[in-house]
């Protein structure tokens, strides 16, 4: 019954080697979000899509990109991962605004060697 | 600025003890306030929310009251259960962005039998 699915659960990459994290949803929600969560810190919004409209947070590094080829799927691309990019990456959805309710996936834990 | 501050964890309680997790926020405008919970191995899920001053959100025996005068939204439960063991995140919305939640850093709660 999983509604927001993130794969893989654990991802290991090498310093500087591009990596893609994936998220899919069965809820048909308009909005998809990517959050970065480092250990014992608050989840930090990287960007979101409202339908196909991409919205980047001002302090999101250029190293992070995203694609949403259709309603169901959204990808997070890290072009050249650094050691500081090791974190849990959370995907979430909402019907419209975050003031309603966010539905989160279980996250992908990224390690950078 | 916009921020959410939670009490540091872990908070350890005995089963059936009164449970409280503190949360305060900095306020510009009138945000909506939320508590999200993350059980082990799962994504964050909305526990309760309140959209205006003096509102009380409640769910699964938990309550939190939107206190504008003290800029607080403390989470309480009269009798904790082992199954309440999780990480709890307080969050606030932003008036100038319907898509962004500001999360606190989370409080780990451990309820022992």
PDB file of C-alpha atoms in Angstrom, chain B:
ATOM      1  CA  UNK B   1      13.546  34.967  10.636  1.00  0.00           C
ATOM      2  CA  UNK B   2      11.567  31.790  10.264  1.00  0.00           C
ATOM      3  CA  UNK B   3      12.598  28.934  12.503  1.00  0.00           C
ATOM      4  CA  UNK B   4      11.294  26.134  14.664  1.00  0.00           C
ATOM      5  CA  UNK B   5      13.020  25.039  17.852  1.00  0.00           C
ATOM      6  CA  UNK B   6      12.396  21.723  19.542  1.00  0.00           C
ATOM      7  CA  UNK B   7      13.649  20.293  22.767  1.00  0.00           C
ATOM      8  CA  UNK B   8      16.675  18.110  22.308  1.00  0.00           C
ATOM      9  CA  UNK B   9      16.286  14.400  22.669  1.00  0.00           C
ATOM     10  CA  UNK B  10      16.284  11.678  23.333  1.00  0.00           C
ATOM     11  CA  UNK B  11      13.368  11.948  25.677  1.00  0.00           C
ATOM     12  CA  UNK B  12      12.964   8.762  27.667  1.00  0.00           C
ATOM     13  CA  UNK B  13       9.781   7.984  29.571  1.00  0.00           C
ATOM     14  CA  UNK B  14       8.147   5.048  31.248  1.00  0.00           C
ATOM     15  CA  UNK B  15       4.974   3.668  29.771  1.00  0.00           C
ATOM     16  CA  UNK B  16       1.825   5.507  30.933  1.00  0.00           C
ATOM     17  CA  UNK B  17       3.797   8.572  32.015  1.00  0.00           C
ATOM     18  CA  UNK B  18       2.683  12.004  30.856  1.00  0.00           C
ATOM     19  CA  UNK B  19       4.421  12.888  27.641  1.00  0.00           C
ATOM     20  CA  UNK B  20       5.372  16.349  26.394  1.00  0.00           C
ATOM     21  CA  UNK B  21       7.671  17.540  23.647  1.00  0.00           C
ATOM     22  CA  UNK B  22       8.259  21.268  23.455  1.00  0.00           C
ATOM     23  CA  UNK B  23       8.214  23.316  20.286  1.00  0.00           C
ATOM     24  CA  UNK B  24       8.524  27.062  19.779  1.00  0.00           C
ATOM     25  CA  UNK B  25       8.567  29.027  16.565  1.00  0.00           C
ATOM     26  CA  UNK B  26       9.543  32.459  15.366  1.00  0.00           C
ATOM     27  CA  UNK B  27       6.558  34.174  13.921  1.00  0.00           C
ATOM     28  CA  UNK B  28       6.102  36.377  10.937  1.00  0.00           C
ATOM     29  CA  UNK B  29       2.451  36.503  10.139  1.00  0.00           C
ATOM     30  CA  UNK B  30       0.199  33.642  11.138  1.00  0.00           C
ATOM     31  CA  UNK B  31       1.679  30.309  10.157  1.00  0.00           C
ATOM     32  CA  UNK B  32       0.012  26.949  10.288  1.00  0.00           C
ATOM     33  CA  UNK B  33       1.715  24.579  12.705  1.00  0.00           C
ATOM     34  CA  UNK B  34       2.259  20.848  12.390  1.00  0.00           C
ATOM     35  CA  UNK B  35       3.591  17.801  14.163  1.00  0.00           C
ATOM     36  CA  UNK B  36       4.994  15.040  11.986  1.00  0.00           C
ATOM     37  CA  UNK B  37       6.091  11.655  13.358  1.00  0.00           C
ATOM     38  CA  UNK B  38       8.641   9.230  11.952  1.00  0.00           C
ATOM     39  CA  UNK B  39       8.470   5.640  13.141  1.00  0.00           C
ATOM     40  CA  UNK B  40      11.575   3.475  12.682  1.00  0.00           C
ATOM     41  CA  UNK B  41      12.185   2.615   9.035  1.00  0.00           C
ATOM     42  CA  UNK B  42       9.289   4.721   7.784  1.00  0.00           C
ATOM     43  CA  UNK B  43       8.736   8.148   6.266  1.00  0.00           C
ATOM     44  CA  UNK B  44       7.439  11.160   8.119  1.00  0.00           C
ATOM     45  CA  UNK B  45       3.681  11.251   8.519  1.00  0.00           C
ATOM     46  CA  UNK B  46       1.395  14.013   9.652  1.00  0.00           C
ATOM     47  CA  UNK B  47       0.271  13.551  13.259  1.00  0.00           C
ATOM     48  CA  UNK B  48      -1.741  16.723  13.780  1.00  0.00           C
ATOM     49  CA  UNK B  49      -1.945  20.347  12.802  1.00  0.00           C
ATOM     50  CA  UNK B  50      -3.473  23.681  13.794  1.00  0.00           C
ATOM     51  CA  UNK B  51      -4.097  26.567  11.453  1.00  0.00           C
ATOM     52  CA  UNK B  52      -4.828  29.511  13.744  1.00  0.00           C
ATOM     53  CA  UNK B  53      -4.265  30.794  17.263  1.00  0.00           C
ATOM     54  CA  UNK B  54      -5.954  28.808  20.053  1.00  0.00           C
ATOM     55  CA  UNK B  55      -6.716  25.913  17.712  1.00  0.00           C
ATOM     56  CA  UNK B  56      -6.039  22.489  19.177  1.00  0.00           C
ATOM     57  CA  UNK B  57      -4.876  19.696  16.925  1.00  0.00           C
ATOM     58  CA  UNK B  58      -5.424  16.143  18.137  1.00  0.00           C
ATOM     59  CA  UNK B  59      -4.840  12.620  16.888  1.00  0.00           C
ATOM     60  CA  UNK B  60      -4.052   9.196  18.405  1.00  0.00           C
ATOM     61  CA  UNK B  61      -4.298  10.629  21.927  1.00  0.00           C
ATOM     62  CA  UNK B  62      -1.832  13.418  21.170  1.00  0.00           C
ATOM     63  CA  UNK B  63      -2.755  17.087  21.447  1.00  0.00           C
ATOM     64  CA  UNK B  64      -1.081  20.393  20.700  1.00  0.00           C
ATOM     65  CA  UNK B  65      -2.480  23.896  21.116  1.00  0.00           C
ATOM     66  CA  UNK B  66      -1.438  26.844  18.958  1.00  0.00           C
ATOM     67  CA  UNK B  67      -0.315  29.456  21.499  1.00  0.00           C
ATOM     68  CA  UNK B  68       0.296  32.765  19.795  1.00  0.00           C
ATOM     69  CA  UNK B  69       1.193  34.590  23.012  1.00  0.00           C
ATOM     70  CA  UNK B  70       4.054  32.196  23.758  1.00  0.00           C
ATOM     71  CA  UNK B  71       4.736  31.198  20.100  1.00  0.00           C
ATOM     72  CA  UNK B  72       4.545  27.575  21.155  1.00  0.00           C
ATOM     73  CA  UNK B  73       2.973  24.357  19.918  1.00  0.00           C
ATOM     74  CA  UNK B  74       3.906  21.776  22.536  1.00  0.00           C
ATOM     75  CA  UNK B  75       2.948  18.160  21.901  1.00  0.00           C
ATOM     76  CA  UNK B  76       1.313  16.314  24.800  1.00  0.00           C
ATOM     77  CA  UNK B  77      -0.155  12.940  25.567  1.00  0.00           C
ATOM     78  CA  UNK B  78      -1.635  11.913  28.882  1.00  0.00           C
ATOM     79  CA  UNK B  79      -0.289   8.365  28.867  1.00  0.00           C
ATOM     80  CA  UNK B  80       2.615   7.331  26.677  1.00  0.00           C
ATOM     81  CA  UNK B  81       2.777   3.904  25.048  1.00  0.00           C
ATOM     82  CA  UNK B  82       5.767   1.898  23.889  1.00  0.00           C
ATOM     83  CA  UNK B  83       4.378   2.185  20.367  1.00  0.00           C
ATOM     84  CA  UNK B  84       4.768   5.987  20.583  1.00  0.00           C
ATOM     85  CA  UNK B  85       8.535   5.595  20.393  1.00  0.00           C
ATOM     86  CA  UNK B  86       9.552   7.559  17.298  1.00  0.00           C
ATOM     87  CA  UNK B  87      11.082  10.831  16.155  1.00  0.00           C
ATOM     88  CA  UNK B  88       8.732  13.821  16.314  1.00  0.00           C
ATOM     89  CA  UNK B  89       9.132  16.874  14.088  1.00  0.00           C
ATOM     90  CA  UNK B  90       7.480  20.208  14.690  1.00  0.00           C
ATOM     91  CA  UNK B  91       6.976  22.372  11.596  1.00  0.00           C
ATOM     92  CA  UNK B  92       5.512  25.681  10.521  1.00  0.00           C
ATOM     93  CA  UNK B  93       4.350  26.992   7.191  1.00  0.00           C
ATOM     94  CA  UNK B  94       5.456  30.242   5.600  1.00  0.00           C
ATOM     95  CA  UNK B  95       3.016  32.993   4.776  1.00  0.00           C
ATOM     96  CA  UNK B  96       4.803  33.867   1.549  1.00  0.00           C
ATOM     97  CA  UNK B  97       5.147  30.305   0.291  1.00  0.00           C
ATOM     98  CA  UNK B  98       2.410  27.733   0.239  1.00  0.00           C
ATOM     99  CA  UNK B  99       4.850  24.960  -0.559  1.00  0.00           C
ATOM    100  CA  UNK B 100       7.476  25.234   2.088  1.00  0.00           C
ATOM    101  CA  UNK B 101       7.464  23.917   5.623  1.00  0.00           C
ATOM    102  CA  UNK B 102      10.163  24.848   8.090  1.00  0.00           C
ATOM    103  CA  UNK B 103      10.952  21.819  10.215  1.00  0.00           C
ATOM    104  CA  UNK B 104      12.542  21.572  13.605  1.00  0.00           C
ATOM    105  CA  UNK B 105      15.442  19.184  14.038  1.00  0.00           C
ATOM    106  CA  UNK B 106      13.278  16.468  15.564  1.00  0.00           C
ATOM    107  CA  UNK B 107      12.996  14.963  19.023  1.00  0.00           C
ATOM    108  CA  UNK B 108      13.550  11.274  19.550  1.00  0.00           C
ATOM    109  CA  UNK B 109      11.099   9.795  22.053  1.00  0.00           C
ATOM    110  CA  UNK B 110      11.673   6.468  23.712  1.00  0.00           C
ATOM    111  CA  UNK B 111       8.888   5.001  25.846  1.00  0.00           C
ATOM    112  CA  UNK B 112       9.978   2.044  27.950  1.00  0.00           C
ATOM    113  CA  UNK B 113       7.707  -0.692  29.337  1.00  0.00           C
TER     114      UNK B 113
END
